[in-house]
Coordinates of C-alpha atoms in Angstrom, one line a residue:
M935 CA 8.6 8.7 -2.5
K936 CA 7.3 12.6 -3.0
H937 CA 5.2 13.4 0.7
A938 CA 5.3 12.1 4.3
L939 CA 2.8 8.9 5.2
L940 CA 1.0 8.9 8.6
L941 CA 0.4 5.8 8.7
L942 CA -1.7 4.2 10.9
T943 CA -1.5 0.9 12.1
L944 CA -4.8 -1.4 13.6
F945 CA -4.1 -4.1 15.6
A946 CA -6.3 -6.7 16.3
A947 CA -6.9 -10.2 17.5
Q948 CA -9.4 -12.6 14.8
A949 CA -9.9 -16.0 16.0
Q950 CA -5.9 -17.5 15.9
A951 CA -4.8 -14.6 13.3
Q952 CA -3.6 -11.2 14.1
I953 CA -4.0 -9.6 11.1
I954 CA -1.9 -6.4 11.3
Y955 CA -3.8 -3.4 9.3
T956 CA -0.9 0.2 7.9
D957 CA -3.4 2.6 6.2
V958 CA -1.8 4.9 3.5
I959 CA -2.9 8.6 4.9
P960 CA -4.1 9.7 2.8
D961 CA -3.4 7.4 -0.5
E962 CA -0.4 7.5 -2.1
D963 CA -0.3 8.5 -5.6
H964 CA 2.1 7.4 -8.4
P965 CA 1.0 9.4 -11.2
L966 CA 3.8 9.2 -14.6
G967 CA 6.3 11.3 -15.4
W968 CA 7.7 11.4 -12.0
T969 CA 11.4 10.7 -12.3
N970 CA 12.9 7.5 -11.0
D971 CA 9.2 7.9 -8.4
T972 CA 8.5 4.1 -6.9
C973 CA 5.9 2.9 -4.2
L974 CA 8.2 1.0 -1.3
I975 CA 6.1 -0.7 0.8
D976 CA 6.8 -2.5 4.1
L977 CA 4.4 -4.8 5.0
D978 CA 5.3 -4.5 8.9
N979 CA 7.0 -1.1 8.7
D980 CA 10.2 -2.1 10.5
G981 CA 12.6 0.1 8.5
T982 CA 12.6 -2.5 5.5
V983 CA 11.5 -2.6 1.9
D984 CA 9.5 -6.2 1.4
F985 CA 7.8 -5.1 -1.8
D986 CA 7.8 -2.2 -4.4
V987 CA 5.7 -1.2 -7.6
R988 CA 6.7 0.9 -10.2
L989 CA 5.4 2.7 -13.3
I990 CA 7.2 3.3 -16.4
V991 CA 7.3 4.1 -19.6
D992 CA 9.8 3.3 -22.9
S993 CA 10.9 5.8 -24.3
L994 CA 7.6 7.8 -26.5
G995 CA 7.2 5.9 -30.5
P996 CA 6.0 9.5 -32.6
A997 CA 2.3 10.2 -32.7
C998 CA -0.1 8.3 -35.0
P999 CA -1.3 9.3 -37.7
A1000 CA -5.2 9.3 -39.6
P1001 CA -6.2 6.8 -39.9
C1002 CA -4.6 5.3 -36.5
L1003 CA -6.1 6.8 -33.4
P1004 CA -5.4 10.7 -32.9
G1005 CA -3.1 11.1 -30.6
S1006 CA -1.6 7.2 -29.9
H1007 CA 1.8 6.6 -29.6
T1008 CA 4.0 2.8 -30.2
S1009 CA 5.3 2.7 -26.2
P1010 CA 3.5 1.3 -23.8
T1011 CA 3.3 2.3 -20.3
H1012 CA 3.4 -0.4 -17.6
V1013 CA 3.0 -1.1 -14.0
L1014 CA 5.6 -3.2 -12.4
A1015 CA 6.3 -5.1 -8.8
D1016 CA 9.0 -6.6 -7.3
P1017 CA 10.0 -8.8 -4.2
M1018 CA 13.0 -7.8 -2.6
N1019 CA 14.5 -9.6 0.0
G1020 CA 12.7 -13.6 -1.1
N1021 CA 9.7 -12.5 -0.9
E1022 CA 6.5 -12.7 -3.9
I1023 CA 4.2 -11.9 -4.9
A1024 CA 0.9 -14.4 -5.6
D1025 CA 0.4 -14.9 -9.7
S1026 CA -2.3 -15.6 -11.4
A1027 CA -2.0 -18.8 -14.5
A1028 CA -0.7 -16.5 -17.5
T1029 CA 2.0 -15.1 -15.0
F1030 CA 1.3 -12.2 -13.9
P1031 CA 0.6 -11.3 -10.5
A1032 CA -3.4 -11.7 -9.7
E1033 CA -5.9 -8.8 -9.8
F1034 CA -7.9 -10.6 -6.1
D1035 CA -11.2 -9.3 -5.0
Q1036 CA -11.9 -8.4 -1.0
G1037 CA -11.7 -11.3 0.5
E1038 CA -10.7 -13.7 -1.1
P1039 CA -8.1 -16.4 0.6
I1040 CA -4.4 -16.2 -0.4
D1041 CA -2.5 -19.1 1.2
A1042 CA 0.4 -21.3 0.5
S1043 CA -2.3 -23.1 -2.4
L1044 CA -1.6 -20.4 -5.1
V1045 CA 0.8 -20.3 -7.5
W1046 CA 3.9 -17.7 -5.8
D1047 CA 6.8 -16.0 -7.7
P1048 CA 10.0 -14.4 -6.6
D1049 CA 11.0 -12.6 -9.0
A1050 CA 11.5 -9.0 -10.2
A1051 CA 9.7 -7.0 -12.7
Q1052 CA 5.5 -8.6 -13.1
L1053 CA 4.1 -7.1 -14.7
L1054 CA 0.8 -5.4 -13.2
I1055 CA -0.7 -4.1 -16.9
E1056 CA 0.5 -3.1 -19.7
Y1057 CA -1.4 -0.4 -21.1
V1058 CA -0.3 -0.5 -25.0
G1059 CA -0.7 3.3 -27.2
A1060 CA -2.2 2.1 -30.3
S1061 CA 0.5 1.3 -33.2
C1062 CA 1.5 2.2 -36.8
Q1063 CA 4.0 0.4 -39.3
H1064 CA 4.7 2.7 -42.3
V1065 CA 5.1 0.4 -45.2
V1066 CA 5.7 2.8 -48.4
N1067 CA 3.0 5.2 -49.2
F1068 CA 0.7 3.2 -46.3
Y1069 CA 0.5 2.8 -42.6
F1070 CA -1.2 -0.4 -40.8
C1071 CA -2.4 0.3 -37.5
F1072 CA -3.6 -2.0 -34.6
P1073 CA -5.3 -1.8 -31.4
T1074 CA -4.6 -0.7 -28.1
T1075 CA -5.2 -3.7 -25.9
P1076 CA -3.9 -4.2 -22.3
H1077 CA -1.5 -6.4 -21.1
G1078 CA -1.3 -8.5 -17.7
D1079 CA -4.7 -9.5 -15.3
W1080 CA -5.3 -5.8 -13.5
G1081 CA -7.3 -4.9 -15.9
I1082 CA -8.3 -2.1 -16.7
T1083 CA -12.6 -0.9 -17.1
S1084 CA -15.0 1.5 -18.7
N1085 CA -15.0 3.6 -16.4
G1086 CA -10.8 4.5 -16.5
F1087 CA -9.8 3.1 -13.7
T1088 CA -9.4 -0.1 -11.3
T1089 CA -9.3 -1.3 -8.2
G1090 CA -7.6 -5.0 -6.6
F1091 CA -5.2 -6.4 -4.5
L1092 CA -2.2 -7.7 -4.9
G1093 CA -1.5 -10.7 -2.4
L1094 CA 1.6 -10.8 0.0
R1095 CA 3.8 -13.6 0.4
F1096 CA 7.8 -12.6 3.0
F1097 CA 9.2 -13.7 5.9
I1098 CA 9.7 -11.9 9.2
G1099 CA 13.5 -13.2 10.5
A1100 CA 12.4 -17.3 9.0
N1101 CA 8.9 -16.7 9.2
R1102 CA 6.8 -16.6 5.8
H1103 CA 4.1 -14.3 6.7
Y1104 CA 0.7 -13.6 4.6
G1105 CA -0.5 -10.6 4.0
W1106 CA -2.9 -8.4 0.7
A1107 CA -1.9 -4.0 -0.9
R1108 CA -4.9 -2.6 -2.8
F1109 CA -4.1 -0.7 -5.8
S1110 CA -5.9 1.2 -8.0
I1111 CA -4.6 2.2 -11.2
H1112 CA -5.9 4.8 -13.0
R1113 CA -5.8 5.8 -17.3
N1114 CA -7.1 8.0 -19.6
G1115 CA -7.4 7.3 -23.4
T1116 CA -4.1 6.5 -24.6
G1117 CA -2.8 4.6 -20.9
I1118 CA -1.9 4.2 -17.6
T1119 CA -1.6 8.0 -16.6
K1120 CA -1.3 7.1 -12.8
Y1121 CA -1.2 4.2 -9.5
T1122 CA -2.4 4.4 -5.9
L1123 CA -1.7 3.0 -2.7
H1124 CA -4.5 2.4 -0.7
D1125 CA -3.4 0.5 2.6
Y1126 CA -2.3 -2.9 3.3
A1127 CA -2.1 -6.2 6.4
Y1128 CA -0.8 -9.5 6.5
N1129 CA -1.3 -11.8 9.3
S1130 CA 0.9 -12.1 12.0
V1131 CA 0.5 -15.9 12.4
P1132 CA 3.0 -17.6 10.4
D1133 CA 2.2 -20.0 7.5
E1134 CA -1.8 -18.7 8.1
F1135 CA -3.7 -17.3 5.7
I1136 CA -5.1 -13.9 5.2
L1137 CA -8.2 -12.5 3.1
A1138 CA -7.6 -9.8 1.0
G1139 CA -8.7 -6.9 2.2
D1140 CA -8.8 -8.4 5.6
T1141 CA -8.1 -5.4 8.4
G1142 CA -8.6 -7.2 11.5
I1143 CA -11.8 -5.5 12.6
G1144 CA -15.0 -7.1 12.1
S1145 CA -16.2 -8.7 7.9
S1146 CA -13.1 -8.2 5.6
T1147 CA -16.2 -7.9 3.6
N1148 CA -16.8 -4.7 5.0
M1149 CA -13.5 -2.8 4.6
V1150 CA -14.3 -0.3 2.1
G1151 CA -16.3 2.6 4.0
L1152 CA -14.0 1.0 7.2
S1153 CA -14.5 4.2 10.6
H1154 CA -10.8 3.8 11.6
P1155 CA -10.7 4.9 14.9
S1156 CA -10.4 9.1 15.1
V1157 CA -8.1 9.1 18.1
R1158 CA -5.7 11.8 17.0
I1159 CA -2.7 13.9 17.6
V1160 CA -2.0 17.3 18.1
P1161 CA -0.5 18.8 16.2
N1162 CA 2.0 16.9 14.0
P1163 CA 4.9 17.3 13.0
T1164 CA 5.3 19.4 17.3
T1165 CA 8.3 21.0 18.8
G1166 CA 7.5 18.6 22.5
K1167 CA 3.8 19.4 23.5
F1168 CA 0.8 18.0 22.3
T1169 CA -2.6 17.0 22.2
I1170 CA -3.9 13.3 21.7
E1171 CA -7.3 13.4 21.1
G1172 CA -10.9 10.9 20.5
Q1173 CA -9.6 8.4 22.6
D1174 CA -12.4 5.8 24.5
K1175 CA -14.0 8.9 27.1
S1176 CA -15.4 6.0 29.2
R1177 CA -12.8 3.7 30.9
A1178 CA -8.8 5.0 31.4
T1179 CA -6.5 3.8 27.4
S1180 CA -3.0 2.9 27.8
L1181 CA -0.6 4.1 26.1
V1182 CA 3.9 3.1 25.5
I1183 CA 5.7 5.8 23.4
R1184 CA 8.7 4.4 21.8
N1185 CA 11.3 5.8 19.2
A1186 CA 12.7 5.0 16.2
M1187 CA 15.0 2.4 17.1
G1188 CA 12.1 0.4 19.5
Q1189 CA 13.1 1.9 22.7
E1190 CA 10.5 2.8 25.3
V1191 CA 10.9 6.6 26.6
L1192 CA 6.8 6.8 28.0
R1193 CA 4.4 4.4 30.2
S1194 CA 1.2 6.7 30.3
T1195 CA -2.1 6.3 31.2
L1196 CA -4.7 8.4 29.8
S1197 CA -7.3 9.3 31.5
S1198 CA -8.9 11.9 29.1
P1199 CA -10.5 11.9 25.2
H1200 CA -7.7 15.3 25.2
S1201 CA -4.7 14.5 27.1
E1202 CA -2.0 16.8 27.3
I1203 CA 1.6 14.9 26.8
D1204 CA 5.3 16.5 26.2
L1205 CA 8.1 15.0 24.9
T1206 CA 10.5 18.1 24.9
L1207 CA 12.7 16.6 26.6
Q1208 CA 12.9 14.3 24.0
P1209 CA 15.7 14.8 20.9
S1210 CA 13.8 15.3 17.0
G1211 CA 12.8 11.8 15.6
V1212 CA 10.1 9.7 14.5
Y1213 CA 8.0 8.3 17.7
F1214 CA 5.4 5.6 17.5
F1215 CA 2.1 5.4 19.5
T1216 CA 0.9 2.1 21.3
I1217 CA -2.1 3.6 22.7
G1218 CA -4.8 1.0 24.6
A1219 CA -8.1 0.1 22.8
S1220 CA -11.2 -2.0 23.7
K1221 CA -10.8 -3.8 20.5
G1222 CA -6.8 -4.4 20.3
M1223 CA -4.6 -0.8 19.9
I1224 CA -3.9 1.6 18.0
M1225 CA -1.2 2.4 16.3
R1226 CA 0.7 6.2 15.6
K1227 CA 3.6 7.9 14.3
L1228 CA 4.3 11.4 15.5
V1229 CA 7.3 13.1 14.6
K1230 CA 8.7 15.8 16.3
E1231 CA 11.3 19.1 15.6

C-alpha cells in the first residue's frame, strides 16, 4: 500500500452479536497505473491478510480510428478480488462477486467462492478489428455485478466469509469503483467490519453502532491521539467528559504496556521508555470500546 492507514475500530454489543468495525482513514485509493499495487484487507486486524483486491489492465492495444470511439482501445481493465487462506467471497448466480446494498444480509445461505481472481467488474474499451479496408467496431461493455452508473462511479459492499482459527465469520468491505469514458480509473476502500460471533450473519454496512441503515454519514467518536506519530509524549483528546474512562495500551505483540483511567477530556500519556513501534489503545466508552493505533518513532 502506498500510504500509512489510520484504523479506527469500534466495538459494540448488538443483541447477540458483536460487530467489529474498522474505518480506513483516509479512504484508501488505488488508481490505475500503480505498479503491482494491491489493496490488502485484514478483517480482524491480526496481521494476516484475509482478502486482496487489485486493479489491472491488459497490455494496451492500438487506439481505435474512426468510426470507432476516439481514444478507445482493445484492452480491458479489471477489478479482481482474491480470498486468502481458504476464505471466501459471496457470489451472484453469475459467479461474479455480488455487489450488496446497505442492509442486505450476509450469511450461510449465499453462494460462497474460494477461487482467486474473482471479477468485480471488467470494463472493455471499444474493440476494433481491421479487415481489408474496414474496421469492425464493438461497443463498450462492462462485465461483472459491480455496475458502472452514469455519474462515473459505483459504491457497494463485498460479502466476505473468513476464518479466525477454526471458526468461520461473516463480514463486509465497502468499495467504490471509478471510471471515465474508456475504462476504470481507480477503486477505493472505505471501511470494513465482521461479526465476532462465529457463523452469525452480518448486514452489509452494519458498524455495530445504531441502525446499519444509518451507516452513511455516521458520526464516529472524536477521540484523537495528538501527535501521532510521536516520540513518546502525547495527548488523548475528546473522550467522555462526564465520566472516567478506562485505557489499555498494548504493543504489536499484544502485550499490555499501560493500564490507566482517563478522567479528563485531554489526558497526557508518556511512552518515552517504550521502544519504537506500533501501539494499540483500547479506550472504554459508554456504548462499547474505541480502538486507536499509535506509531512511536
